[in-house]
Short mmCIF file of C-alpha atoms and ligand atoms in Angstrom, two decimals:
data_model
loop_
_atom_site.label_atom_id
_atom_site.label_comp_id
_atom_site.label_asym_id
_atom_site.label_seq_id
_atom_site.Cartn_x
_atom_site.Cartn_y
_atom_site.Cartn_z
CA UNK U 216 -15.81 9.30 -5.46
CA UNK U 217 -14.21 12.87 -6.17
CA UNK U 218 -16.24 14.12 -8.13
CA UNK U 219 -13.29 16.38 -10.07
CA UNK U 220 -11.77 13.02 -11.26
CA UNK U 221 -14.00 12.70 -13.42
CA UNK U 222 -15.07 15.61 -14.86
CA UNK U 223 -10.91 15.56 -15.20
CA UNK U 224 -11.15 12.13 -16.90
CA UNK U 225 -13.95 13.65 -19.07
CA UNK U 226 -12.22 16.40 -20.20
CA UNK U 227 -9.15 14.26 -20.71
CA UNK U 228 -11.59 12.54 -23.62
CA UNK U 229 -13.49 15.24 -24.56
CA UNK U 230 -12.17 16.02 -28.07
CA UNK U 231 -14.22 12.24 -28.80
CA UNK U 232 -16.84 12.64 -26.36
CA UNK U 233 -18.33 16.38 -27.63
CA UNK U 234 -17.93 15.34 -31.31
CA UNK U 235 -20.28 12.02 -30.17
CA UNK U 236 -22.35 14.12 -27.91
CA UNK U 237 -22.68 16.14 -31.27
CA UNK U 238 -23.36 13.48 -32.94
CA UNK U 239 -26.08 11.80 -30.65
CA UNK U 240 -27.97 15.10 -30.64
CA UNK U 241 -28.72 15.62 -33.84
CA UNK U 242 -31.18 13.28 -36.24
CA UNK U 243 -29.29 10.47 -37.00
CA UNK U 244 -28.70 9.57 -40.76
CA UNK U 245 -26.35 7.70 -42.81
CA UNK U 246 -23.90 9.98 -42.05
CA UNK U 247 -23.99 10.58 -39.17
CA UNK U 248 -24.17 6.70 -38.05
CA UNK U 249 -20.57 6.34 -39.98
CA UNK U 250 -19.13 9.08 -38.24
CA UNK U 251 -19.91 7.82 -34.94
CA UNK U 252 -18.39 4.06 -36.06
CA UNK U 253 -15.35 6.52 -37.15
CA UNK U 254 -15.14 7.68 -33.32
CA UNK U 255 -15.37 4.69 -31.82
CA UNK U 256 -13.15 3.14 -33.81
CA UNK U 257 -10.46 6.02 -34.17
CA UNK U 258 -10.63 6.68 -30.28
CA UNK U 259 -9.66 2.31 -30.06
CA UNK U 260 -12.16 0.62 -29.21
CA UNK U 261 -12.50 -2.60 -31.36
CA UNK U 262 -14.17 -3.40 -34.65
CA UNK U 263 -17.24 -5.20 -32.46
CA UNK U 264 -17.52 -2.65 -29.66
CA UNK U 265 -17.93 -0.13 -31.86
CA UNK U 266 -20.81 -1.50 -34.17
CA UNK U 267 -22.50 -2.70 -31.85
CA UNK U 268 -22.76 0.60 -29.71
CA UNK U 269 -23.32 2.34 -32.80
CA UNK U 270 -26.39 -0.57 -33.53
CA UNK U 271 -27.53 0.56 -29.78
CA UNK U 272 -27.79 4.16 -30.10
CA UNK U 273 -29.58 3.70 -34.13
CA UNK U 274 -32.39 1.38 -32.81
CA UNK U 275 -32.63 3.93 -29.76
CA UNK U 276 -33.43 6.60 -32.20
CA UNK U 277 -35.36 4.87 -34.53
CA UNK U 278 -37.70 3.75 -31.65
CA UNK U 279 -38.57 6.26 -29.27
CA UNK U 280 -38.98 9.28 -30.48
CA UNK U 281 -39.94 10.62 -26.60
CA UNK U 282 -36.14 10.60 -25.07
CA UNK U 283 -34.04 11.12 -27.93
CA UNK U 284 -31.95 13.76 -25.98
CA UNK U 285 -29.44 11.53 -24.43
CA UNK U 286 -31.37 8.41 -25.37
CA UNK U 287 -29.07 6.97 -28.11
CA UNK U 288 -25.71 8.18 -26.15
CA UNK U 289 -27.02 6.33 -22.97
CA UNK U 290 -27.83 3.09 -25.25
CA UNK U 291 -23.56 3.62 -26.46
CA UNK U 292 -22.93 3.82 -23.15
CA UNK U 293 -24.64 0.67 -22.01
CA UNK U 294 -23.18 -1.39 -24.36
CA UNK U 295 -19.39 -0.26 -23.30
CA UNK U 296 -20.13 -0.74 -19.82
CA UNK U 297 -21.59 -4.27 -20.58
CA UNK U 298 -17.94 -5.22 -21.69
CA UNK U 299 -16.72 -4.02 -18.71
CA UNK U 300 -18.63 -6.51 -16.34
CA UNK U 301 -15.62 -8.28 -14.93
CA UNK U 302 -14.12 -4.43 -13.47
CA UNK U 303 -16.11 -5.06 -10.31
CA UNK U 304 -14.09 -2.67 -7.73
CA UNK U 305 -11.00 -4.46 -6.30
CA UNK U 306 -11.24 -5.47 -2.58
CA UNK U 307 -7.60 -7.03 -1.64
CA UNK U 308 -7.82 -10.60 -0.04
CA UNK U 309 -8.10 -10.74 3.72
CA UNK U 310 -5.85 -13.25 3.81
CA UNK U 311 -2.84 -12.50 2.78
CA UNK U 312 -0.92 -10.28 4.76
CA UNK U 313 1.37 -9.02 3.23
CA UNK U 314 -0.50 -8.51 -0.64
CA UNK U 315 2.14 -8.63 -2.81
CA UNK U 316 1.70 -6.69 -6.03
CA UNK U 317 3.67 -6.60 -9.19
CA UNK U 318 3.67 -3.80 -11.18
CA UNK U 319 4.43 -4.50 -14.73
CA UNK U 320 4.49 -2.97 -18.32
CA UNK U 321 6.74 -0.91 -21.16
CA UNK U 322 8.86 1.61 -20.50
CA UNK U 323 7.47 5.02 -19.29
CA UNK U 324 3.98 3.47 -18.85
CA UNK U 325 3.71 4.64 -15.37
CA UNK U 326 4.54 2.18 -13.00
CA UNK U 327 6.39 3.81 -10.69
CA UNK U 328 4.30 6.81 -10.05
CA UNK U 329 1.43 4.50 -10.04
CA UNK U 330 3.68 2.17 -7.12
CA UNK U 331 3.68 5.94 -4.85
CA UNK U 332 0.45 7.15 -5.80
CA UNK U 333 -1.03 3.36 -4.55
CA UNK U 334 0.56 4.14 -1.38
CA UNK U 335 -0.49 7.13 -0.95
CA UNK U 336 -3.86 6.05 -1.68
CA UNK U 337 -3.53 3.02 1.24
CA UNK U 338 -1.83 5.17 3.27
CA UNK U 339 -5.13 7.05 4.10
CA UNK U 340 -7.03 4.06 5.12
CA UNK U 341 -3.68 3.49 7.76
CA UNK U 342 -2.13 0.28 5.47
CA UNK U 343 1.12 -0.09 6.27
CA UNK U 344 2.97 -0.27 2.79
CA UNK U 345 6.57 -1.58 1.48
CA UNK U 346 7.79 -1.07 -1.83
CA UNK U 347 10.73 -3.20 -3.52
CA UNK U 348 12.86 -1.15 -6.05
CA UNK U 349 12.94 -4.26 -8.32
CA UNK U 350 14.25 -1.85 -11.08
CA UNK U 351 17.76 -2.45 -11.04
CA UNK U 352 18.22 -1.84 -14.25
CA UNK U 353 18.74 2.13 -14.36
CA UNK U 354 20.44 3.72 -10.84
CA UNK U 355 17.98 6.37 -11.74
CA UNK U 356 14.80 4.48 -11.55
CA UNK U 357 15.50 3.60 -8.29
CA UNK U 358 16.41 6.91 -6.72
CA UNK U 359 12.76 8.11 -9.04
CA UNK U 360 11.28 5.38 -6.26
CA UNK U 361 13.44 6.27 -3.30
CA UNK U 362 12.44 9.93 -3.53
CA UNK U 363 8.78 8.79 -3.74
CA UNK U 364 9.31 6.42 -0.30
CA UNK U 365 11.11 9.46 1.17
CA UNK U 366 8.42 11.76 0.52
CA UNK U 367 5.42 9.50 1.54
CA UNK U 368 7.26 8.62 4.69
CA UNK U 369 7.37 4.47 3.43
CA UNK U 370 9.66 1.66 3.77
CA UNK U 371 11.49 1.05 0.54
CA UNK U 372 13.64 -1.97 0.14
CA UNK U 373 16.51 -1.23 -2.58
CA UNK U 374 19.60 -3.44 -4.22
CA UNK U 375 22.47 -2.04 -5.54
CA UNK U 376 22.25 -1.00 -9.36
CA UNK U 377 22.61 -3.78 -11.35
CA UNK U 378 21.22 -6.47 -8.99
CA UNK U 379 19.20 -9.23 -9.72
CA UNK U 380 15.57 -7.65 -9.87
CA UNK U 381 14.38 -11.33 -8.54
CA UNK U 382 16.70 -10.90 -5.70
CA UNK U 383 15.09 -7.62 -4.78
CA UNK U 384 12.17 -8.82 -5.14
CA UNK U 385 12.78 -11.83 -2.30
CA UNK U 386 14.41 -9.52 -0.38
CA UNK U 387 10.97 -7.42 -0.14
CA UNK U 388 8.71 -9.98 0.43
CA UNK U 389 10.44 -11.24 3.51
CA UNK U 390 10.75 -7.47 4.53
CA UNK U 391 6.93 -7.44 4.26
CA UNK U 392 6.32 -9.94 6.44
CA UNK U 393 8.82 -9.30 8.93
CA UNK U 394 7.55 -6.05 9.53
CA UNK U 395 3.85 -6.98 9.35
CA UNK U 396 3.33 -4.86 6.21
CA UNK U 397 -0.68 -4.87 4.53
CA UNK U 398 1.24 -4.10 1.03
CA UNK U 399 4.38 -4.80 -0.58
CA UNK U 400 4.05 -3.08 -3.89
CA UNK U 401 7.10 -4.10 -6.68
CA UNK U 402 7.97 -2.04 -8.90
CA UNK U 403 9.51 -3.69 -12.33
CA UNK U 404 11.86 -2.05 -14.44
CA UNK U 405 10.10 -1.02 -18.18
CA UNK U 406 10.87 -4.03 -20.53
CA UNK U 407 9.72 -4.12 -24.16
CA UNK U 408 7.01 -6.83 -24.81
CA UNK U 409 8.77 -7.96 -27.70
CA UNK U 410 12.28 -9.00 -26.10
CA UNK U 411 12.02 -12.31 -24.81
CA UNK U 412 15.14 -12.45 -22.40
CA UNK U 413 12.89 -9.36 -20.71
CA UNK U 414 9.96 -11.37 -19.87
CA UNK U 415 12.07 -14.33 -18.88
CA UNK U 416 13.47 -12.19 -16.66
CA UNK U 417 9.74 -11.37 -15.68
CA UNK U 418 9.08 -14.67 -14.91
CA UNK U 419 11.75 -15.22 -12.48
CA UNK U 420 10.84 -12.66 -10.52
CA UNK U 421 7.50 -14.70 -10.42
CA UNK U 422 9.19 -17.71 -9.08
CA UNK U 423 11.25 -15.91 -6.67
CA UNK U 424 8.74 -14.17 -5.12
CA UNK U 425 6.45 -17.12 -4.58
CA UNK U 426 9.79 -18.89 -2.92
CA UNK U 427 9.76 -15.88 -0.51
CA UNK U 428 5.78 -16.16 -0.07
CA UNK U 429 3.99 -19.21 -1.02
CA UNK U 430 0.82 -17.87 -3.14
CA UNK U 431 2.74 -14.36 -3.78
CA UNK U 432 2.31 -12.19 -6.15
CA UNK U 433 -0.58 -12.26 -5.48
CA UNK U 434 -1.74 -9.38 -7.94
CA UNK U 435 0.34 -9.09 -11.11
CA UNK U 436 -0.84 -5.68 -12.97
CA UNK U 437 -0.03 -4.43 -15.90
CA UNK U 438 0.47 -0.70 -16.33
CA UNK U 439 -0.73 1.22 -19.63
CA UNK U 440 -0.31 3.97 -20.91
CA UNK U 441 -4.10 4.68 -22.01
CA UNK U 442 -3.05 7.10 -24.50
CA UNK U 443 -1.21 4.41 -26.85
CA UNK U 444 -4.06 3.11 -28.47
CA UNK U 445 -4.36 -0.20 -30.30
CA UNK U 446 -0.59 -0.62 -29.36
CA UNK U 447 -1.28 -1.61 -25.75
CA UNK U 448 -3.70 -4.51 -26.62
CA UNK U 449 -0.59 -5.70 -28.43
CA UNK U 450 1.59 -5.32 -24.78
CA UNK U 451 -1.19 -6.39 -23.02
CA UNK U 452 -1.36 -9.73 -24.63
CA UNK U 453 2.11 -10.38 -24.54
CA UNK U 454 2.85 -9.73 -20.30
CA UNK U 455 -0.55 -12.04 -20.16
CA UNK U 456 1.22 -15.11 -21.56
CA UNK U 457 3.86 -14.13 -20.03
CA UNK U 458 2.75 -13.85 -16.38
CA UNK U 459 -0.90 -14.47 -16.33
CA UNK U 460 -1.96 -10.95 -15.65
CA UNK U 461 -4.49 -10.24 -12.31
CA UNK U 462 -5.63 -6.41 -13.69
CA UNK U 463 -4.86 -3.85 -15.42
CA UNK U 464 -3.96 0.13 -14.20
CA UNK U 465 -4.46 2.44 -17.34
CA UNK U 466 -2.85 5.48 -17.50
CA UNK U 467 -2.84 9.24 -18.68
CA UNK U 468 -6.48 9.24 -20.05
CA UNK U 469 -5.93 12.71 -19.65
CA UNK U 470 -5.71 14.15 -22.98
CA UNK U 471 -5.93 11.36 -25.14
CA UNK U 472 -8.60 10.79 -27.51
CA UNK U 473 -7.77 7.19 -27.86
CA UNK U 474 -9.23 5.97 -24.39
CA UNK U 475 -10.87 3.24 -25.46
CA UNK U 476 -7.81 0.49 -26.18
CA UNK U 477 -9.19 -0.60 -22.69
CA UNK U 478 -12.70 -1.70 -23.39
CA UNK U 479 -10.84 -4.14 -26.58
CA UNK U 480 -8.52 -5.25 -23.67
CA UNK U 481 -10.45 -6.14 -21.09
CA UNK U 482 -13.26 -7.86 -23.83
CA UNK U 483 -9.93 -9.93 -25.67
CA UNK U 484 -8.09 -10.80 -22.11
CA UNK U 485 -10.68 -11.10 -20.17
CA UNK U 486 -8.56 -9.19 -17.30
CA UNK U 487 -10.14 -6.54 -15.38
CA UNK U 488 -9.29 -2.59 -15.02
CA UNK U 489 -8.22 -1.77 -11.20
CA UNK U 490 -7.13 1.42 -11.41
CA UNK U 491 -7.28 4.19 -13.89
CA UNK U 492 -4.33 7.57 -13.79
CA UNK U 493 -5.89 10.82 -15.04
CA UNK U 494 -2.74 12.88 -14.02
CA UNK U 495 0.56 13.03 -12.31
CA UNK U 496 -1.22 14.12 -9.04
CA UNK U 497 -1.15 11.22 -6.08
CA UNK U 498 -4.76 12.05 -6.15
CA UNK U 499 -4.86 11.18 -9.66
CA UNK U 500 -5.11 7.60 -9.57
CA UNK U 501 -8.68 6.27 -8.79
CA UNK U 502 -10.50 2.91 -8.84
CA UNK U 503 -11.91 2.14 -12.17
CA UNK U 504 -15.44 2.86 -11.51
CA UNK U 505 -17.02 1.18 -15.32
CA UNK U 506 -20.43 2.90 -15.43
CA UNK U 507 -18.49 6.55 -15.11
CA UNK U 508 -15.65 5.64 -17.38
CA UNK U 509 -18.48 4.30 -20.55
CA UNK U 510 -20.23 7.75 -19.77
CA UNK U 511 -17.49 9.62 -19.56
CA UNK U 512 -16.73 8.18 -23.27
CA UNK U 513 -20.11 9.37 -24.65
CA UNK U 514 -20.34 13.02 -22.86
CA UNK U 515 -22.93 11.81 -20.35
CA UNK U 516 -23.25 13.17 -17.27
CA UNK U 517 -21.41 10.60 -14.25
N1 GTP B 671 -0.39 12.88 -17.69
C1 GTP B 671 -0.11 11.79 -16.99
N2 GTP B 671 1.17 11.46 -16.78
C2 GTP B 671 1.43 10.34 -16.08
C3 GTP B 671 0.39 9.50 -15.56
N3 GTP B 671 1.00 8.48 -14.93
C4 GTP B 671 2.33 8.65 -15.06
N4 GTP B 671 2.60 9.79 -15.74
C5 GTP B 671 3.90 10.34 -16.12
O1 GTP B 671 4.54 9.46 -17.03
C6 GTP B 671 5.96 9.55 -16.88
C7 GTP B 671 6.55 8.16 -16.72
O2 GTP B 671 6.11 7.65 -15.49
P1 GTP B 671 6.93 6.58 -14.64
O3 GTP B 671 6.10 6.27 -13.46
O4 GTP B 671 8.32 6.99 -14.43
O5 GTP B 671 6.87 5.37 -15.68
P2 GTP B 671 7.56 3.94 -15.56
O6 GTP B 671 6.63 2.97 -16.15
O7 GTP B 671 8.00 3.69 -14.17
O8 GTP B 671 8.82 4.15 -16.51
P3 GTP B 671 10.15 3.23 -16.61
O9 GTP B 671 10.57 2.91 -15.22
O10 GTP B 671 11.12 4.08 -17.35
O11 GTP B 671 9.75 2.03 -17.40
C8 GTP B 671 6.20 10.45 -15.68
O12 GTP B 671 6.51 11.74 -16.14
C9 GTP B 671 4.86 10.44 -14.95
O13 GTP B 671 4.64 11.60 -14.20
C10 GTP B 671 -0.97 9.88 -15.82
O14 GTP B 671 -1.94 9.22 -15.43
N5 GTP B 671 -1.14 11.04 -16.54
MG1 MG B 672 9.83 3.16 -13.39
#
């Protein structure tokens, strides 16, 4: 694992992780213990998560006097990552060839720089990748995703602006397996979670897509934007009745203090974090690694 991605993803949280590091150093008191419920809690990461990592790291200190160093920030840290048990790192199914993956999620989340930077990514281990411009709904979001298939050198299947997104969507699928592709990555136009004809339309592009693949999509993730907070639990439970979400890609945990919404995701959903984004970069996009990510949150080393 690149070693910079996380000291990025750190530094990306680090106005919460040095004020708990801070915390966690000194003797804990009264004070103290309320502050760090305050962090948790302002950086969103549920009500329960946060007592009961602040619970860890106070019986920590009030017990062994010998490691009190990083002793109470490693007990936090333990108790985030044990909500993250279900992020086991993704391995796509053998079997289906073509994957199909739908990329999902409010507008400006990230989904189609996360669709090129998952190429890129699968590119390096020599998958052969499609994507399906599925947004149809601004000409510009498909040239944003034409100049990203151009670039990386990738088949791109497109309709005309204004097309049925489902259609698209079909259209890709059968181009996947006609040409034998590993991937066919879709990427979704940005809907709000609270307009209903939008996640109608979401669902048809379900239906379609099985039609062109029996079993297909076989991954249906929803992008975040990591830096929205308690908002995204809101989105997050929404697409999930929706759809039935298979994972969840957060990102721009770069320079947010409010990483946490995941952790209060993943323990209310019960769906897992594939992928986090830490940056614009192609490079920037890593598997969601749980043990680094709860560190990361305390100031720990990864
Ligand atoms: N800092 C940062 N920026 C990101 C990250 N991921 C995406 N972005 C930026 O967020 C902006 C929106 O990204 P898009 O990929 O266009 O988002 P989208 O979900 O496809 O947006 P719509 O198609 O409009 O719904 C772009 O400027 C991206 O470069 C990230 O992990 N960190
Ligand atoms: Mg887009």
């Amino acid at each position: 694992m690149a070693d910079g991605f996380w000291a990025k993803l750190k530094a990306g949280l680090s106005r919460t992780a040095e004020a708990m590091a801070n915390l966690l150093a000194r003797p804990m008191d009264q004070q103290s213990i309320e502050q760090l419920r305050e962090l948790f809690i302002a950086g969103d990461f549920g009500v329960s998560t946060a007592n009961e990592a602040v619970a860890a790291a106070q019986k920590v200190w009030q017990s062994d006097s010998t490691m009190r160093k990083a002793g109470p920030a490693e007990a936090a840290a333990a108790v985030i990552e044990s909500h993250l048990q279900i992020c086991e790192p993704w391995q796509p199914q053998e079997k289906s060839k073509p994957l199909v993956l739908m990329l999902l999620g409010v507008n400006g989340a990230g989904k189609t720089t996360t669709a090129a930077k998952l190429v890129a990514r699968w590119q390096k281990s020599h998958q052969r990748c499609l994507l399906g411009a599925c947004d149809t709904f601004r000409a510009a979001a498909g040239e944003q995703l034409a100049t990203w298939a151009d670039r990386l050198g990738v088949e791109i299947v497109q309709g005309a602006a204004g097309a049925d997104p489902a259609a698209v969507a079909f259209d890709s699928v059968k181009a996947g397996i006609a040409r034998q592709s590993d991937f066919v990555i879709l990427d979704t136009a940005g809907r709000l979670h609270t307009k209903a004809h939008l996640l109608d339309e979401l669902r048809k592009v379900v239906r379609v897509v099985n039609k062109a693949m029996p079993g297909a999509p076989h991954e249906k993730w929803l992008v975040v934007d990591g830096s929205l907070g308690a908002n995204s639990l809101e989105q997050a439970k929404v697409f999930h009745e929706a759809v039935g979400l298979t994972g969840l890609i957060v990102t721009k945990l770069d320079g947010t203090a409010k990483g946490g919404a995941l952790v209060a995701i993943v323990r209310e959903l019960g769906v897992p974090v594939r992928f986090i984004g830490i940056g614009e970069k192609m490079e920037d996009l890593q598997p969601f690694d749980k043990k680094a990510y709860a560190r990361s949150v305390l100031g720990l080393e990864v």
